[in-house]
Coordinates of C-alpha atoms and ligand atoms in Angstrom, one line a residue:
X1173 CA 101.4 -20.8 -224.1
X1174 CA 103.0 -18.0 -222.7
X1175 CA 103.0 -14.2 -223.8
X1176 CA 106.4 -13.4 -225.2
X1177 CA 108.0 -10.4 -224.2
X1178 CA 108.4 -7.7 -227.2
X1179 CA 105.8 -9.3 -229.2
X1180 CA 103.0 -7.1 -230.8
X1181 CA 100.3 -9.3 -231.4
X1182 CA 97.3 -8.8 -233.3
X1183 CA 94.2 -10.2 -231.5
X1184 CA 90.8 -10.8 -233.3
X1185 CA 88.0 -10.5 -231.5
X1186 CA 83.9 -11.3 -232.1
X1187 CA 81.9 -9.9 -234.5
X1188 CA 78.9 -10.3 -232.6
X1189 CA 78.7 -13.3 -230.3
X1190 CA 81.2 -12.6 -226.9
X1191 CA 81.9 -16.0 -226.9
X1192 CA 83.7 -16.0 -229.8
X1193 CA 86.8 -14.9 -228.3
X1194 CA 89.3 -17.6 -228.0
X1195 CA 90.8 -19.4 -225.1
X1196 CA 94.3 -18.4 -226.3
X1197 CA 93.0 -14.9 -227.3
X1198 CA 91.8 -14.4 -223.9
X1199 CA 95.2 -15.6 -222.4
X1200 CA 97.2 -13.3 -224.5
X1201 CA 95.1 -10.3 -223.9
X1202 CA 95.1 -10.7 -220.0
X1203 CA 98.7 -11.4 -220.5
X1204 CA 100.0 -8.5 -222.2
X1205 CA 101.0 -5.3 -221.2
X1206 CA 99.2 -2.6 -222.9
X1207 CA 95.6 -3.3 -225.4
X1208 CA 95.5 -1.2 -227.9
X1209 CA 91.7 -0.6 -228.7
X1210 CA 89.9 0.9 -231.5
X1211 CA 87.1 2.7 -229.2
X1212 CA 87.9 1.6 -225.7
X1213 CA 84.1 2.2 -224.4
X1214 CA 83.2 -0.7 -227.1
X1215 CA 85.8 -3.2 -225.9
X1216 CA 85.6 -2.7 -222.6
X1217 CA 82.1 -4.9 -221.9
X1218 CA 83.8 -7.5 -223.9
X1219 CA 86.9 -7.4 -222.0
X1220 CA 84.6 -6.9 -218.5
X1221 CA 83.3 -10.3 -219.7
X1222 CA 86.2 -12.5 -220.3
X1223 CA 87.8 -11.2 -216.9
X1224 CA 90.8 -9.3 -219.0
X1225 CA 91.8 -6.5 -216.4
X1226 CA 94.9 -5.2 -218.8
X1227 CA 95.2 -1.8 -219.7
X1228 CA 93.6 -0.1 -222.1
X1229 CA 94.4 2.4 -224.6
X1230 CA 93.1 3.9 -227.8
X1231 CA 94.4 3.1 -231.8
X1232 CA 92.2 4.7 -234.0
X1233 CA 92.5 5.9 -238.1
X1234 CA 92.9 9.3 -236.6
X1235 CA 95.7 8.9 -234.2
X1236 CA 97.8 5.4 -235.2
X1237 CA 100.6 7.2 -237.2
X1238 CA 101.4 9.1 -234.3
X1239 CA 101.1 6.2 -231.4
X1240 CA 103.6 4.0 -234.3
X1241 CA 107.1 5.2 -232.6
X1242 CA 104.9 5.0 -228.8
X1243 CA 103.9 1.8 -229.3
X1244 CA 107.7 0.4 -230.7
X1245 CA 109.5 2.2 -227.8
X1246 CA 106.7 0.6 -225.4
X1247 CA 107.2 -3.1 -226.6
X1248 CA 111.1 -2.2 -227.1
X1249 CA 111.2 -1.5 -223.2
X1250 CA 108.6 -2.4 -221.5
X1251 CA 106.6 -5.9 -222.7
X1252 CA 104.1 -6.9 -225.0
X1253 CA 101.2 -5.1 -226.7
X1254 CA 98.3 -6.2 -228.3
X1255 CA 96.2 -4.5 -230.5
X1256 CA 92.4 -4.8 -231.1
X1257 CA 89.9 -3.4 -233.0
X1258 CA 85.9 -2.9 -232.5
X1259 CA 84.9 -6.3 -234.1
X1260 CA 86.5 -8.6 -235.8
X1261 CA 90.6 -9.2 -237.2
X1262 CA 92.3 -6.0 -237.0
X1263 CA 93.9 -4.3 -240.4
X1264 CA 90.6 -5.7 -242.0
X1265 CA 89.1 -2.6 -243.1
X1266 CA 90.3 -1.4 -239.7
X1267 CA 93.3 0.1 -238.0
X1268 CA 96.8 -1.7 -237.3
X1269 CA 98.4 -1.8 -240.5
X1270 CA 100.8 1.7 -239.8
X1271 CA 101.9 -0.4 -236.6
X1272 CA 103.0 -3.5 -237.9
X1273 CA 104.8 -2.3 -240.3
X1274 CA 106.6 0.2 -237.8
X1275 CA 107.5 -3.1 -235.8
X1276 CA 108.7 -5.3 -238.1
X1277 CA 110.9 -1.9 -239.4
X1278 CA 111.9 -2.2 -235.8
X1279 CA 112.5 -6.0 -235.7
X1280 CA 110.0 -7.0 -233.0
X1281 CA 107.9 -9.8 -233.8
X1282 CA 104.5 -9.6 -234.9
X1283 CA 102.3 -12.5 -234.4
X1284 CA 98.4 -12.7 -235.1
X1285 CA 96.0 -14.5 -232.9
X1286 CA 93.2 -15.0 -235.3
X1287 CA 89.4 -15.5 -234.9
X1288 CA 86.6 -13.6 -236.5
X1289 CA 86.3 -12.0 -239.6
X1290 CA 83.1 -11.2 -241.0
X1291 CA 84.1 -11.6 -244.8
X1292 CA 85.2 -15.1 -243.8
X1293 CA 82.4 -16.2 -241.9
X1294 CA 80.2 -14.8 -244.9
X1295 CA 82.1 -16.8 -247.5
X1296 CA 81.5 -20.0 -245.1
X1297 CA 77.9 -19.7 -245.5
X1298 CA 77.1 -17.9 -248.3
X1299 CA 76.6 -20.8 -250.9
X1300 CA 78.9 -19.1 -253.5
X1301 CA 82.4 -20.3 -254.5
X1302 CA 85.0 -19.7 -252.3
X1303 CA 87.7 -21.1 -254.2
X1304 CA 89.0 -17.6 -255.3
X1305 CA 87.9 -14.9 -254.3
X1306 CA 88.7 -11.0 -254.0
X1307 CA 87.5 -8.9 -250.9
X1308 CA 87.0 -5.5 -251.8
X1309 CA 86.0 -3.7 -248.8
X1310 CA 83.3 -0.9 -248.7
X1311 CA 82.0 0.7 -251.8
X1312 CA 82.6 4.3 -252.4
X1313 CA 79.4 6.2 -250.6
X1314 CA 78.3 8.1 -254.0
X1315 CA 76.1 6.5 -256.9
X1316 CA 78.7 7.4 -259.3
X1317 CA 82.0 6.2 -257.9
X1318 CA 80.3 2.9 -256.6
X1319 CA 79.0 2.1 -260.3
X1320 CA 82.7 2.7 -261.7
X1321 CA 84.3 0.9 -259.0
X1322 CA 82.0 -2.1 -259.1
X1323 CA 82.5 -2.4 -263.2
X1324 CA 86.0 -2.9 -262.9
X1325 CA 85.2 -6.3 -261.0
X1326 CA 82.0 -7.1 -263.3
X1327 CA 84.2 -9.4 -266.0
X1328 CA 85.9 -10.9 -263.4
X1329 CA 85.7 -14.9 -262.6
X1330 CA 86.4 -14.9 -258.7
X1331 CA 83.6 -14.2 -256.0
X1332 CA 83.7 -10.6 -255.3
X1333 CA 83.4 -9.8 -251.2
X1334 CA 82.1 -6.2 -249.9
X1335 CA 81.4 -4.6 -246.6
X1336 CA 78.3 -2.8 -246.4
X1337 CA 76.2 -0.2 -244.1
X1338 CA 73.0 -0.1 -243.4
X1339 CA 72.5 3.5 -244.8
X1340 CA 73.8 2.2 -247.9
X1341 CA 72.6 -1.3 -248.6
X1342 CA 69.5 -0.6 -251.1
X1343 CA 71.8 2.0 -252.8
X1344 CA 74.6 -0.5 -253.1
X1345 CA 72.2 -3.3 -254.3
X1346 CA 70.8 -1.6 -256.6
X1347 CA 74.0 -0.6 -258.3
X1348 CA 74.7 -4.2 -258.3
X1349 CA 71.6 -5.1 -260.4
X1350 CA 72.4 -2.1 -262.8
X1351 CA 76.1 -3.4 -262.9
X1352 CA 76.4 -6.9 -262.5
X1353 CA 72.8 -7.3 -264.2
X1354 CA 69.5 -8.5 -262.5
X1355 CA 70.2 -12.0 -262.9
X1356 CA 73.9 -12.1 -260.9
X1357 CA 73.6 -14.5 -258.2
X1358 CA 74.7 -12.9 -255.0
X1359 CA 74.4 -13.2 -251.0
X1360 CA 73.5 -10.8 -248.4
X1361 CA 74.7 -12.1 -245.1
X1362 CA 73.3 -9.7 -241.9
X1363 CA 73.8 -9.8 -238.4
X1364 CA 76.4 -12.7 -238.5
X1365 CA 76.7 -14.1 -234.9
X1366 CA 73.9 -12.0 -233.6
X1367 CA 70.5 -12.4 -232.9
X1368 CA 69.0 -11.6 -236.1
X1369 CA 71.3 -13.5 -238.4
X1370 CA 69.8 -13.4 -242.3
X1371 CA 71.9 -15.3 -244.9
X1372 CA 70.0 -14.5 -248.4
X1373 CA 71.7 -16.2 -251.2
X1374 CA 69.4 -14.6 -254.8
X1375 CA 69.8 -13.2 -258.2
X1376 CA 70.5 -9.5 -257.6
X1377 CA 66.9 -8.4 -258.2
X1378 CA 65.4 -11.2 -256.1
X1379 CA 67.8 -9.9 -253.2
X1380 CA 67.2 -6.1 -253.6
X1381 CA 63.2 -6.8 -254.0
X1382 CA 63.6 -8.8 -250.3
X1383 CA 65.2 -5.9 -248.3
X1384 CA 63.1 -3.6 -250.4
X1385 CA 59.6 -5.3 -248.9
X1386 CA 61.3 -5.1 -245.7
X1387 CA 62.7 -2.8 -243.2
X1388 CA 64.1 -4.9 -240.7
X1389 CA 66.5 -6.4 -242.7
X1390 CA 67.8 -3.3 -243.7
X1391 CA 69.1 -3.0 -240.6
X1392 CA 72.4 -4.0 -239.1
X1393 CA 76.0 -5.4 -240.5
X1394 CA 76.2 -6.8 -243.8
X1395 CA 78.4 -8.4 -245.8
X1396 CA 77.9 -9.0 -249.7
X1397 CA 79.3 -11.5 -252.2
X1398 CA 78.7 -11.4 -255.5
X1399 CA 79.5 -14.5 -257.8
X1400 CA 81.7 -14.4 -260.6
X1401 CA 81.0 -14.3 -264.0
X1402 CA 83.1 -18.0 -264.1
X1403 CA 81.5 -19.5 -261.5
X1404 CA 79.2 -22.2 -263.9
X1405 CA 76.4 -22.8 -260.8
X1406 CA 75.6 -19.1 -261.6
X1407 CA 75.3 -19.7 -265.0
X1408 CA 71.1 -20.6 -265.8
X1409 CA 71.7 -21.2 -269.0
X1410 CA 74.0 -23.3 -271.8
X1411 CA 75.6 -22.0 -275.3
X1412 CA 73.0 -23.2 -277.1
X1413 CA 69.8 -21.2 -275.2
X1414 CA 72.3 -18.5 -274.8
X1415 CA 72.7 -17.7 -278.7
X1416 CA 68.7 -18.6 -279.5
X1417 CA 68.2 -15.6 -277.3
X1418 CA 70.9 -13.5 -278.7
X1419 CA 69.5 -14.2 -282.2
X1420 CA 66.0 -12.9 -280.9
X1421 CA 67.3 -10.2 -279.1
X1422 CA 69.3 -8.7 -282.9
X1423 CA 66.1 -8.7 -284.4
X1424 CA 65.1 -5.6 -282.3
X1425 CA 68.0 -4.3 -281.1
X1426 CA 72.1 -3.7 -281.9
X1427 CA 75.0 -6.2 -280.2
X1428 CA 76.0 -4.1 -277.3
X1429 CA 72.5 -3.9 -275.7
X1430 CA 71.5 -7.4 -276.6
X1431 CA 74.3 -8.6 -275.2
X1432 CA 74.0 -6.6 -271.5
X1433 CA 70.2 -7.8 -271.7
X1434 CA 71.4 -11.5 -272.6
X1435 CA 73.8 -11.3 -269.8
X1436 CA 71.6 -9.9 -267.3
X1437 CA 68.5 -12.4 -267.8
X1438 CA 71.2 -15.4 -267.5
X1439 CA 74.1 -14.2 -265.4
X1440 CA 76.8 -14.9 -268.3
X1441 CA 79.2 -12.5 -268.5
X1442 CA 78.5 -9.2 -270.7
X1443 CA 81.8 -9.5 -272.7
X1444 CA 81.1 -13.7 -273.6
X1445 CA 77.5 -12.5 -274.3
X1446 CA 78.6 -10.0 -276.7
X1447 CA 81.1 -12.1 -278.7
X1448 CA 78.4 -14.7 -279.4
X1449 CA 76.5 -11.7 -280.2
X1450 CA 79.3 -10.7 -283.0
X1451 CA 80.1 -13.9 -284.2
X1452 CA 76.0 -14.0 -284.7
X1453 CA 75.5 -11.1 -286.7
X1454 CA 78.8 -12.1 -288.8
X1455 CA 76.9 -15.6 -289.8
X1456 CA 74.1 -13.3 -291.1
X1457 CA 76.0 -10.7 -293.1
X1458 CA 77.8 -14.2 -295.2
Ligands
SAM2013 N1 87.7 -6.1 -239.0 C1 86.4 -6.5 -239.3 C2 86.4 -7.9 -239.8 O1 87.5 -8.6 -239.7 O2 85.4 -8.4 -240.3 C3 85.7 -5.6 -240.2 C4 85.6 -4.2 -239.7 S1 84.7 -3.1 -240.8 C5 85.0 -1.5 -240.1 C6 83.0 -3.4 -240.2 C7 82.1 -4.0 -241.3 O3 82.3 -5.4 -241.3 C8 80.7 -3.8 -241.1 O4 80.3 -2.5 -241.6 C9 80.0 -4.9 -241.9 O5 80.1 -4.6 -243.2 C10 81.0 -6.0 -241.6 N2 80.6 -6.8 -240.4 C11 81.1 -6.7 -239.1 N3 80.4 -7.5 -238.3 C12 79.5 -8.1 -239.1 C13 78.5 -9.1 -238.8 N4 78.3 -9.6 -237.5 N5 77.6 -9.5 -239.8 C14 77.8 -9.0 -241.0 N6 78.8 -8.1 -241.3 C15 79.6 -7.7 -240.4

């Protein structure tokens, strides 16, 4: 392969392990005219590494709508550019996305050179079906926004994928017990790649009560998927146990709560739980 001439292209790099760059990733970025780094003193050990001598410049949230008409002039005259970011596919939850756009606006080809991306390589080891899934990104940082963002994906059927800090983890768990319920199967993958790799795959409560008991894996990268309220594996238990316990559960208390108590204990979904639990207390008022 050869590096085309006017091409931007859009390099992933490791998310942890330097040898995860590829041989043609490698090529292209000692190839190229101009890299295009998220924080140049963070790719430059990696770059040292792989023997890529190219020069390097910086693409960060704060200044990639104003290196856009830079960068198109640059590959319109000069050669080919490549864009990076610290970890990872670029555009993910990182920068890049203002620049391709301004190239193909500009009709200069745009071509990715993928690797690593941490939601993926969760989803490959994370147990949890990966059939459909929706990646999310981070959670908002406060209590309150993160519980109204999360409910809108409670109901749904796919596997739900979020990026995660470490000041934030036991905060974010924690709203996902409260809003997924206790029982949600979920995994917590850490470190991917790294030396401390952790790939947890619980119920919600079982998950937050492991990171609780310890500090070190508190620590690091994370990447969360929860289950979906379709995915039968996560389901512990059938129609028939399901209403026994909704039937129970209306002797002490009204449909709403019996259902989001039914639902957390078995991982159904809150809205299925609570229709059994209507239909139930229907039968008893005939
Ligand atoms: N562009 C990147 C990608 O393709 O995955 C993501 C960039 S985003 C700013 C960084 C977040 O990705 C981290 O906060 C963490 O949630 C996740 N992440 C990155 N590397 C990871 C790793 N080795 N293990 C687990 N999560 C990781």
């Amino acid at each position: 392969m050869t590096t085309l001439k006017h091409t931007l292209y859009v390099v992933a790099t490791p998310i942890g392990n330097r040898d995860d760059l590829s041989g043609r990733a490698i090529k292209t970025l000692k190839e190229c005219h101009c890299i295009y780094a998220e924080d140049t003193r963070h790719s430059r050990p990696l770059l040292q590494y792989h023997g890529i001598d190219t020069p390097v410049r910086s693409l960060h949230e704060h200044n990639e709508a104003g290196r856009a008409d830079a960068i198109v002039e640059q590959l319109q005259t000069e050669g080919s550019v490549a864009i990076i970011s610290d970890a990872g596919t670029p555009l993910i939850s990182d920068p890049g996305y203002r620049i391709v756009r301004a190239c193909q606006d500009a009709d200069i080809a745009v071509s990715p050179i993928p690797g690593a991306s941490a939601l993926i390589a969760a989803l490959s080891v994370g147990g949890i079906a990966t059939d459909r899934f929706l990646y999310a990104g981070f959670p908002p940082a406060k209590s309150q926004a993160r519980k109204t963002w999360l409910s809108e994906f409670a109901e749904q059927s796919c596997s739900l994928v979020l990026y995660e800090s470490p000041h934030r983890i036991l905060a974010s768990l924690s709203d996902i017990v409260d809003v997924f319920g206790a029982g949600r199967e979920i995994c917590v993958a850490r470190e991917l790649t790294k030396r401390f790799e952790t790939v947890i795959r619980a119920t919600a409560s079982e998950a937050l009560e492991t990171l609780e008991a310890d500090a070190q894996q508190q620590k690091g990268e994370f990447v969360l998927i929860v289950a979906g309220v379709a995915d039968k594996a996560n389901i512990s238990v059938g129609e028939v146990e399901l209403k026994a316990m909704l039937k129970t559960l209306l002797n002490h208390m009204p449909v709403k709560t019996a259902a989001k108590v039914a639902s957390e204990l078995t991982g159904t979904s809150r809205k299925v739980a609570y229709d059994i639990g209507v239909a139930l207390n229907k039968d008893d008022a005939t």
